[in-house]
Short mmCIF file of C-alpha atoms and ligand atoms in Angstrom, two decimals:
data_model
loop_
_atom_site.label_atom_id
_atom_site.label_comp_id
_atom_site.label_asym_id
_atom_site.label_seq_id
_atom_site.Cartn_x
_atom_site.Cartn_y
_atom_site.Cartn_z
CA UNK J 20 22.56 -9.02 -16.26
CA UNK J 21 18.97 -10.66 -15.38
CA UNK J 22 15.81 -10.11 -13.58
CA UNK J 23 12.90 -12.09 -13.07
CA UNK J 24 9.42 -10.87 -12.84
CA UNK J 25 9.05 -11.04 -9.30
CA UNK J 26 5.17 -10.49 -8.13
CA UNK J 27 5.86 -10.45 -4.84
CA UNK J 28 2.69 -8.72 -2.41
CA UNK J 29 5.44 -6.91 -0.76
CA UNK J 30 8.68 -6.17 -0.10
CA UNK J 31 7.83 -5.88 -3.63
CA UNK J 32 9.33 -5.29 -7.55
CA UNK J 33 11.50 -1.95 -7.32
CA UNK J 34 12.13 -0.36 -10.56
CA UNK J 35 15.29 -1.39 -12.31
CA UNK J 36 16.73 1.60 -12.77
CA UNK J 37 15.85 2.84 -9.79
CA UNK J 38 18.76 0.08 -8.51
CA UNK J 39 20.40 0.84 -10.90
CA UNK J 40 21.11 4.76 -9.71
CA UNK J 41 21.13 4.00 -6.09
CA UNK J 42 24.18 1.43 -7.40
CA UNK J 43 25.70 3.88 -9.45
CA UNK J 44 25.70 6.07 -6.02
CA UNK J 45 26.39 3.58 -2.92
CA UNK J 46 29.79 4.25 -1.98
CA UNK J 47 30.01 8.15 -3.28
CA UNK J 48 26.78 10.28 -3.14
CA UNK J 49 26.93 12.97 -5.54
CA UNK J 50 30.97 12.88 -5.50
CA UNK J 51 30.59 13.42 -1.39
CA UNK J 52 33.01 10.28 -1.20
CA UNK J 53 30.59 8.67 1.09
CA UNK J 54 27.36 7.35 0.74
CA UNK J 55 23.45 7.75 1.92
CA UNK J 56 23.44 5.24 4.15
CA UNK J 57 26.69 6.67 6.54
CA UNK J 58 25.31 10.18 6.43
CA UNK J 59 24.12 12.17 9.47
CA UNK J 60 20.47 12.97 8.57
CA UNK J 61 21.13 16.43 9.86
CA UNK J 62 23.58 16.70 7.43
CA UNK J 63 22.47 19.56 4.77
CA UNK J 64 23.31 16.37 2.93
CA UNK J 65 20.90 14.41 3.85
CA UNK J 66 17.99 17.22 4.61
CA UNK J 67 17.92 18.18 0.97
CA UNK J 68 17.64 13.89 -0.11
CA UNK J 69 14.81 14.41 2.06
CA UNK J 70 13.22 17.59 1.22
CA UNK J 71 13.17 16.53 -2.33
CA UNK J 72 11.34 13.76 -1.74
CA UNK J 73 8.44 14.88 0.35
CA UNK J 74 8.12 17.52 -2.12
CA UNK J 75 7.73 14.76 -4.99
CA UNK J 76 5.57 13.28 -3.23
CA UNK J 77 2.92 15.65 -2.68
CA UNK J 78 3.73 17.05 -6.30
CA UNK J 79 2.65 13.21 -7.01
CA UNK J 80 -1.04 13.43 -5.49
CA UNK J 81 -1.25 17.15 -5.09
CA UNK J 82 -1.23 17.26 -1.06
CA UNK J 83 -1.52 20.44 -0.29
CA UNK J 84 -0.39 22.53 2.38
CA UNK J 85 -2.88 22.63 5.16
CA UNK J 86 -1.19 18.44 5.64
CA UNK J 87 1.92 17.67 7.25
CA UNK J 88 3.94 14.42 5.22
CA UNK J 89 4.92 12.42 7.62
CA UNK J 90 8.22 9.63 7.13
CA UNK J 91 7.99 7.26 10.08
CA UNK J 92 9.21 4.07 10.87
CA UNK J 93 7.47 0.82 12.03
CA UNK J 94 5.38 0.02 9.12
CA UNK J 95 1.80 0.30 8.32
CA UNK J 96 1.23 -1.76 11.31
CA UNK J 97 2.44 0.34 13.70
CA UNK J 98 0.29 3.02 12.33
CA UNK J 99 -3.12 0.13 13.48
CA UNK J 100 -1.80 1.86 16.79
CA UNK J 101 -0.67 5.27 16.32
CA UNK J 102 -3.90 6.06 15.04
CA UNK J 103 -6.19 5.60 17.55
CA UNK J 104 -3.24 6.66 20.28
CA UNK J 105 -3.35 10.44 17.86
CA UNK J 106 -7.10 10.70 16.68
CA UNK J 107 -8.70 10.00 20.14
CA UNK J 108 -9.11 9.93 23.81
CA UNK J 109 -9.47 6.77 25.82
CA UNK J 110 -12.14 4.74 25.07
CA UNK J 111 -13.61 6.72 22.45
CA UNK J 112 -15.68 5.89 20.01
CA UNK J 113 -13.88 5.03 16.75
CA UNK J 114 -15.47 3.27 13.46
CA UNK J 115 -14.19 0.80 11.37
CA UNK J 116 -15.07 -0.46 8.18
CA UNK J 117 -14.08 -4.86 7.83
CA UNK J 118 -13.65 -6.21 4.04
CA UNK J 119 -10.32 -8.25 5.11
CA UNK J 120 -7.53 -9.82 7.08
CA UNK J 121 -6.10 -6.29 7.33
CA UNK J 122 -9.20 -3.81 7.94
CA UNK J 123 -8.98 -6.61 10.94
CA UNK J 124 -5.71 -6.27 12.09
CA UNK J 125 -5.92 -2.63 12.28
CA UNK J 126 -9.59 -3.17 14.19
CA UNK J 127 -8.12 -5.26 16.89
CA UNK J 128 -4.90 -2.91 17.17
CA UNK J 129 -7.03 -0.53 17.53
CA UNK J 130 -9.56 -1.82 20.03
CA UNK J 131 -6.44 -1.93 22.09
CA UNK J 132 -6.61 1.45 22.98
CA UNK J 133 -10.79 2.98 21.66
CA UNK J 134 -14.17 1.91 21.60
CA UNK J 135 -13.91 -0.06 18.00
CA UNK J 136 -17.65 0.00 15.73
CA UNK J 137 -16.90 -2.42 13.32
CA UNK J 138 -19.83 -0.90 10.66
CA UNK J 139 -20.00 -3.14 8.69
CA UNK J 140 -18.48 -6.49 7.70
CA UNK J 141 -18.50 -7.94 4.13
CA UNK J 142 -18.41 -11.36 5.80
CA UNK J 143 -21.26 -12.33 4.70
CA UNK J 144 -19.74 -12.24 0.94
CA UNK J 145 -16.77 -14.47 2.20
CA UNK J 146 -14.48 -10.85 1.34
CA UNK J 147 -15.37 -11.15 -2.29
CA UNK J 148 -17.69 -7.56 -2.11
CA UNK J 149 -17.10 -3.99 -1.32
CA UNK J 150 -20.67 -3.69 0.91
CA UNK J 151 -22.21 -0.73 -0.62
CA UNK J 152 -22.02 2.48 1.97
CA UNK J 153 -26.19 2.45 2.80
CA UNK J 154 -26.20 -0.62 4.65
CA UNK J 155 -23.09 1.05 7.31
CA UNK J 156 -24.14 1.47 10.61
CA UNK J 157 -21.36 4.65 11.40
CA UNK J 158 -21.94 5.86 14.91
CA UNK J 159 -23.34 9.28 15.93
CA UNK J 160 -20.60 10.55 16.98
CA UNK J 161 -16.77 8.84 15.74
CA UNK J 162 -13.00 10.19 15.84
CA UNK J 163 -13.16 8.73 12.78
CA UNK J 164 -13.24 5.87 10.58
CA UNK J 165 -10.88 3.88 9.02
CA UNK J 166 -10.83 1.46 5.65
CA UNK J 167 -8.49 -0.24 3.43
CA UNK J 168 -9.37 1.19 0.12
CA UNK J 169 -7.08 -2.16 -1.18
CA UNK J 170 -6.85 -5.68 0.14
CA UNK J 171 -3.69 -7.04 -0.27
CA UNK J 172 -4.74 -10.53 0.31
CA UNK J 173 -8.55 -10.80 -0.87
CA UNK J 174 -7.90 -8.49 -4.14
CA UNK J 175 -10.95 -6.67 -2.97
CA UNK J 176 -10.22 -2.37 -3.45
CA UNK J 177 -13.08 0.19 -3.69
CA UNK J 178 -13.26 1.99 -6.67
CA UNK J 179 -15.44 4.86 -4.22
CA UNK J 180 -13.86 7.20 -1.32
CA UNK J 181 -16.82 6.34 1.15
CA UNK J 182 -18.65 9.46 2.26
CA UNK J 183 -17.80 10.73 6.69
CA UNK J 184 -19.03 13.46 8.40
CA UNK J 185 -15.58 11.70 10.66
CA UNK J 186 -12.14 12.49 9.71
CA UNK J 187 -11.86 9.65 7.03
CA UNK J 188 -8.84 7.33 7.54
CA UNK J 189 -7.35 5.05 5.16
CA UNK J 190 -4.87 2.13 5.27
CA UNK J 191 -3.59 2.63 1.38
CA UNK J 192 -0.86 0.53 1.52
CA UNK J 193 -1.28 -1.50 -1.36
CA UNK J 194 -2.35 1.15 -3.41
CA UNK J 195 -0.78 4.56 -2.71
CA UNK J 196 0.51 5.99 -6.48
CA UNK J 197 -1.31 3.62 -8.34
CA UNK J 198 -3.43 6.57 -9.41
CA UNK J 199 -4.14 9.81 -8.52
CA UNK J 200 -6.95 10.65 -5.32
CA UNK J 201 -8.63 12.99 -3.85
CA UNK J 202 -6.03 14.02 -0.49
CA UNK J 203 -8.88 16.02 0.59
CA UNK J 204 -11.31 13.83 1.17
CA UNK J 205 -9.13 12.34 4.14
CA UNK J 206 -8.61 13.02 7.79
CA UNK J 207 -5.55 10.58 7.58
CA UNK J 208 -3.76 8.42 4.57
CA UNK J 209 -0.82 5.75 6.03
CA UNK J 210 0.83 3.39 3.69
CA UNK J 211 3.51 0.85 4.55
CA UNK J 212 6.08 1.94 1.90
CA UNK J 213 7.31 -1.88 0.51
CA UNK J 214 4.83 -2.19 -2.27
CA UNK J 215 4.23 1.38 -4.62
CA UNK J 216 6.73 3.43 -2.35
CA UNK J 217 10.05 1.75 -2.12
CA UNK J 218 11.89 -0.86 0.21
CA UNK J 219 10.86 -1.91 3.70
CA UNK J 220 11.49 -0.02 6.68
CA UNK J 221 9.25 3.22 6.36
CA UNK J 222 5.99 4.34 6.16
CA UNK J 223 4.25 7.39 4.98
CA UNK J 224 1.14 9.30 7.02
CA UNK J 225 -0.02 11.83 5.07
CA UNK J 226 -2.28 13.83 8.19
CA UNK J 227 -4.26 16.53 7.97
CA UNK J 228 -2.55 19.31 9.86
CA UNK J 229 -6.09 20.39 12.00
CA UNK J 230 -6.00 16.69 13.58
CA UNK J 231 -2.33 17.31 15.06
CA UNK J 232 -3.21 18.09 18.41
CA UNK J 233 -5.03 15.58 19.15
CA UNK J 234 -3.04 12.84 20.40
CA UNK J 235 -2.95 10.99 24.32
CA UNK J 236 -1.03 12.73 26.55
CA UNK J 237 1.08 9.40 27.23
CA UNK J 238 1.11 8.25 23.56
CA UNK J 239 4.74 7.12 22.84
CA UNK J 240 6.74 10.48 21.95
CA UNK J 241 7.94 9.01 18.79
CA UNK J 242 4.43 8.12 17.43
CA UNK J 243 2.90 11.39 18.09
CA UNK J 244 2.17 12.85 14.35
CA UNK J 245 2.50 16.42 16.56
CA UNK J 246 5.94 15.58 16.96
CA UNK J 247 7.22 14.07 14.43
CA UNK J 248 5.76 16.56 12.33
CA UNK J 249 7.41 19.21 13.86
CA UNK J 250 9.89 18.32 13.94
CA UNK J 251 9.51 16.78 9.93
CA UNK J 252 10.50 13.79 10.76
CA UNK J 253 13.47 13.68 12.40
CA UNK J 254 12.56 13.55 15.87
CA UNK J 255 14.76 10.46 16.22
CA UNK J 256 16.86 8.68 13.41
CA UNK J 257 14.49 8.59 10.25
CA UNK J 258 14.84 5.07 7.72
CA UNK J 259 17.24 7.96 5.89
CA UNK J 260 18.18 4.78 3.32
CA UNK J 261 14.04 3.67 3.14
CA UNK J 262 13.85 7.70 2.54
CA UNK J 263 16.40 8.09 -0.22
CA UNK J 264 15.57 5.15 -2.76
CA UNK J 265 11.85 6.25 -2.14
CA UNK J 266 13.01 9.52 -3.24
CA UNK J 267 14.08 7.78 -6.66
CA UNK J 268 10.93 6.62 -7.05
CA UNK J 269 8.90 9.41 -6.70
CA UNK J 270 11.45 10.84 -9.07
CA UNK J 271 10.62 6.99 -11.61
CA UNK J 272 6.94 7.86 -11.08
CA UNK J 273 6.87 11.62 -12.43
CA UNK J 274 9.40 10.33 -15.44
CA UNK J 275 6.31 7.62 -15.76
CA UNK J 276 3.81 10.56 -16.46
CA UNK J 277 3.11 11.07 -12.83
CA UNK J 278 0.60 8.75 -11.38
CA UNK J 279 -2.66 9.81 -13.93
CA UNK J 280 -0.26 7.42 -16.40
CA UNK J 281 0.22 4.57 -13.96
CA UNK J 282 -3.30 4.75 -13.33
CA UNK J 283 -3.65 3.91 -16.83
CA UNK J 284 -1.51 1.67 -17.46
CA UNK J 285 -2.39 -0.45 -14.05
CA UNK J 286 -5.72 -0.71 -15.19
CA UNK J 287 -4.21 -2.13 -18.97
CA UNK J 288 -2.15 -4.89 -16.77
CA UNK J 289 -5.24 -5.86 -14.12
CA UNK J 290 -7.60 -6.00 -17.55
CA UNK J 291 -5.27 -8.49 -19.48
CA UNK J 292 -4.84 -11.04 -16.06
CA UNK J 293 -8.84 -10.94 -15.12
CA UNK J 294 -9.07 -11.25 -18.64
CA UNK J 295 -6.66 -14.45 -19.01
CA UNK J 296 -8.60 -15.42 -15.54
CA UNK J 297 -11.88 -15.06 -16.57
CA UNK J 298 -11.98 -16.46 -20.34
CA UNK J 299 -10.66 -20.08 -18.57
CA UNK J 300 -12.64 -22.75 -16.45
CA UNK J 301 -9.08 -23.75 -15.37
CA UNK J 302 -8.61 -20.45 -13.36
CA UNK J 303 -11.17 -18.42 -11.28
CA UNK J 304 -11.01 -15.33 -9.45
CA UNK J 305 -14.21 -15.18 -7.47
CA UNK J 306 -13.72 -11.12 -6.37
CA UNK J 307 -16.98 -9.00 -7.16
CA UNK J 308 -16.28 -7.67 -10.62
CA UNK J 309 -17.00 -3.95 -8.85
CA UNK J 310 -14.59 -4.64 -6.60
CA UNK J 311 -11.49 -5.99 -7.84
CA UNK J 312 -8.20 -4.77 -7.29
CA UNK J 313 -5.52 -3.68 -9.60
CA UNK J 314 -2.48 -4.25 -7.32
CA UNK J 315 -2.94 -7.72 -6.75
CA UNK J 316 -4.98 -10.51 -8.24
CA UNK J 317 -5.68 -13.70 -6.59
CA UNK J 318 -7.12 -16.73 -8.03
CA UNK J 319 -7.17 -20.55 -8.32
CA UNK J 320 -6.54 -23.52 -10.14
CA UNK J 321 -9.35 -25.78 -10.87
CA UNK J 322 -7.60 -28.39 -8.98
CA UNK J 323 -4.90 -27.13 -6.46
CA UNK J 324 -3.05 -30.22 -6.09
CA UNK J 325 -1.53 -28.37 -9.44
CA UNK J 326 -0.63 -25.54 -7.00
CA UNK J 327 3.42 -26.66 -6.65
CA UNK J 328 3.94 -27.39 -10.13
CA UNK J 329 2.22 -24.20 -11.19
CA UNK J 330 5.06 -22.19 -8.72
CA UNK J 331 8.10 -24.15 -10.02
CA UNK J 332 7.37 -24.49 -13.42
CA UNK J 333 6.33 -20.23 -12.88
CA UNK J 334 9.74 -19.90 -10.74
CA UNK J 335 11.58 -21.88 -14.64
CA UNK J 336 9.94 -19.37 -16.56
CA UNK J 337 11.42 -16.15 -14.53
CA UNK J 338 8.22 -15.55 -12.72
CA UNK J 339 8.16 -15.58 -8.94
CA UNK J 340 6.55 -15.40 -6.42
CA UNK J 341 3.13 -15.98 -7.53
CA UNK J 342 1.72 -18.03 -4.06
CA UNK J 343 -1.33 -16.82 -2.62
CA UNK J 344 -1.23 -15.45 0.87
CA UNK J 345 -0.30 -18.31 3.11
CA UNK J 346 -3.98 -17.45 4.92
CA UNK J 347 -5.58 -17.65 1.32
CA UNK J 348 -3.65 -20.57 -0.37
CA UNK J 349 -4.02 -20.57 -4.62
CA UNK J 350 -2.47 -17.97 -6.25
CA UNK J 351 -1.68 -14.01 -6.03
CA UNK J 352 -0.15 -11.31 -8.61
CA UNK J 353 1.18 -8.63 -7.28
CA UNK J 354 0.96 -5.77 -9.70
CA UNK J 355 2.55 -2.81 -8.34
CA UNK J 356 3.45 0.09 -10.66
CA UNK J 357 7.42 -1.29 -10.99
CA UNK J 358 6.27 -4.56 -12.44
CA UNK J 359 5.88 -3.89 -15.94
CA UNK J 360 3.24 -4.63 -18.87
CA UNK J 361 5.33 -7.27 -20.14
CA UNK J 362 5.20 -9.19 -17.21
CA UNK J 363 2.13 -9.41 -16.95
CA UNK J 364 2.38 -10.39 -20.74
CA UNK J 365 4.87 -13.23 -19.71
CA UNK J 366 2.35 -14.38 -16.92
CA UNK J 367 -0.36 -14.61 -19.11
CA UNK J 368 1.23 -17.16 -21.92
CA UNK J 369 2.39 -18.99 -19.01
CA UNK J 370 -0.93 -19.62 -17.42
CA UNK J 371 -2.45 -20.58 -20.79
CA UNK J 372 0.44 -22.89 -21.55
CA UNK J 373 0.43 -24.40 -18.28
CA UNK J 374 -3.65 -24.71 -18.52
CA UNK J 375 -2.75 -26.54 -21.84
CA UNK J 376 -0.79 -29.12 -20.93
CA UNK J 377 -2.46 -29.80 -17.33
CA UNK J 378 -6.12 -28.87 -18.00
N1 LIG C 428 -1.87 -3.29 5.83
C1 LIG C 428 -2.38 -3.62 4.38
C2 LIG C 428 -3.10 -2.86 3.20
C3 LIG C 428 -1.27 -4.44 3.83
O1 LIG C 428 -0.93 -5.14 2.95
C4 LIG C 428 0.31 -4.63 4.99
C5 LIG C 428 1.44 -5.27 4.98
N2 LIG C 428 0.67 -6.54 3.18
C6 LIG C 428 -0.33 -4.12 6.06
C7 LIG C 428 -0.97 -3.32 6.06
C8 LIG C 428 0.79 -4.25 7.24
O2 LIG C 428 2.22 -3.66 6.85
P1 LIG C 428 3.30 -3.80 7.43
O3 LIG C 428 3.88 -5.22 7.61
O4 LIG C 428 4.66 -2.46 6.70
O5 LIG C 428 3.41 -3.17 8.80
#
């Protein structure tokens, strides 16, 4: 078996051990003679898979009983609409922080349903730094304050959690499970699965139970957090395979020592890569040091004409998906939990050889 090092931003690398375990159980889950994909979501077998995955996820992030954990369809993008529909009345004021493209997508969608106030935008620094909170212009009264702790495309991340008098909402799609978080600071945390959680097709929403009664009357039923919570995420058929595989990932994260242990490795991986970039005149990353993502590391080469050569030679060396997002250009290495430190070592080595040959 030969597995490449995969730096894809999402759907991203999964732990090889998880895939092997899923393969072993694929035709015959636990001697039941059928696969997880073929089980009724209401069968005792799947209900136990689902409950165990939720409990492991709660354990990893230390999520208390005052929060519901929802396993839903539609990716993080569906949450861009779900949030205002669940948490605000029609036309009510909602506050948003803009630190990049994913913030902007959330803002654009929310503006269809609510009165969006952009409290600050990082545009003035070309989206290379998180604006400090003292310059934010929050509304007197907003239904919630939304931000994106890790911008997957420009590699800009918050090292801190904003202060907020209103429920704080975070799109943690590309950062969840990469380290400990204090869930009690948040009203809602949501994340598409296909980076640090599991395969695409699933999103997880952590929502404070006291916020469950606020949805609009005309919200699509399957988007209502309350309906989903009351039905243990089985109001309609959930993405069962993605839920199951995510459960295997949670067990894998636990076996690595949990999210605190993951963070240590993630910090080491990111430091190695940023060091390689900063110590060279050939590679550069313009993000302010205090706002650099540990998960998504964008960088450029000194000459853009070398981009395609870099990508193709990297591929030949077993380093996949390094081209930057189509809107950003350059390169981007996504180094989520399941990307091993050896992958970063191999990338750093490749970058040094490429610079020597082309610099
Ligand atoms: N938010 C962030 C921060 C993301 O990185 C992404 C996907 N790259 C999304 C939202 C959208 O996720 P989905 O494709 O699951 O809708």
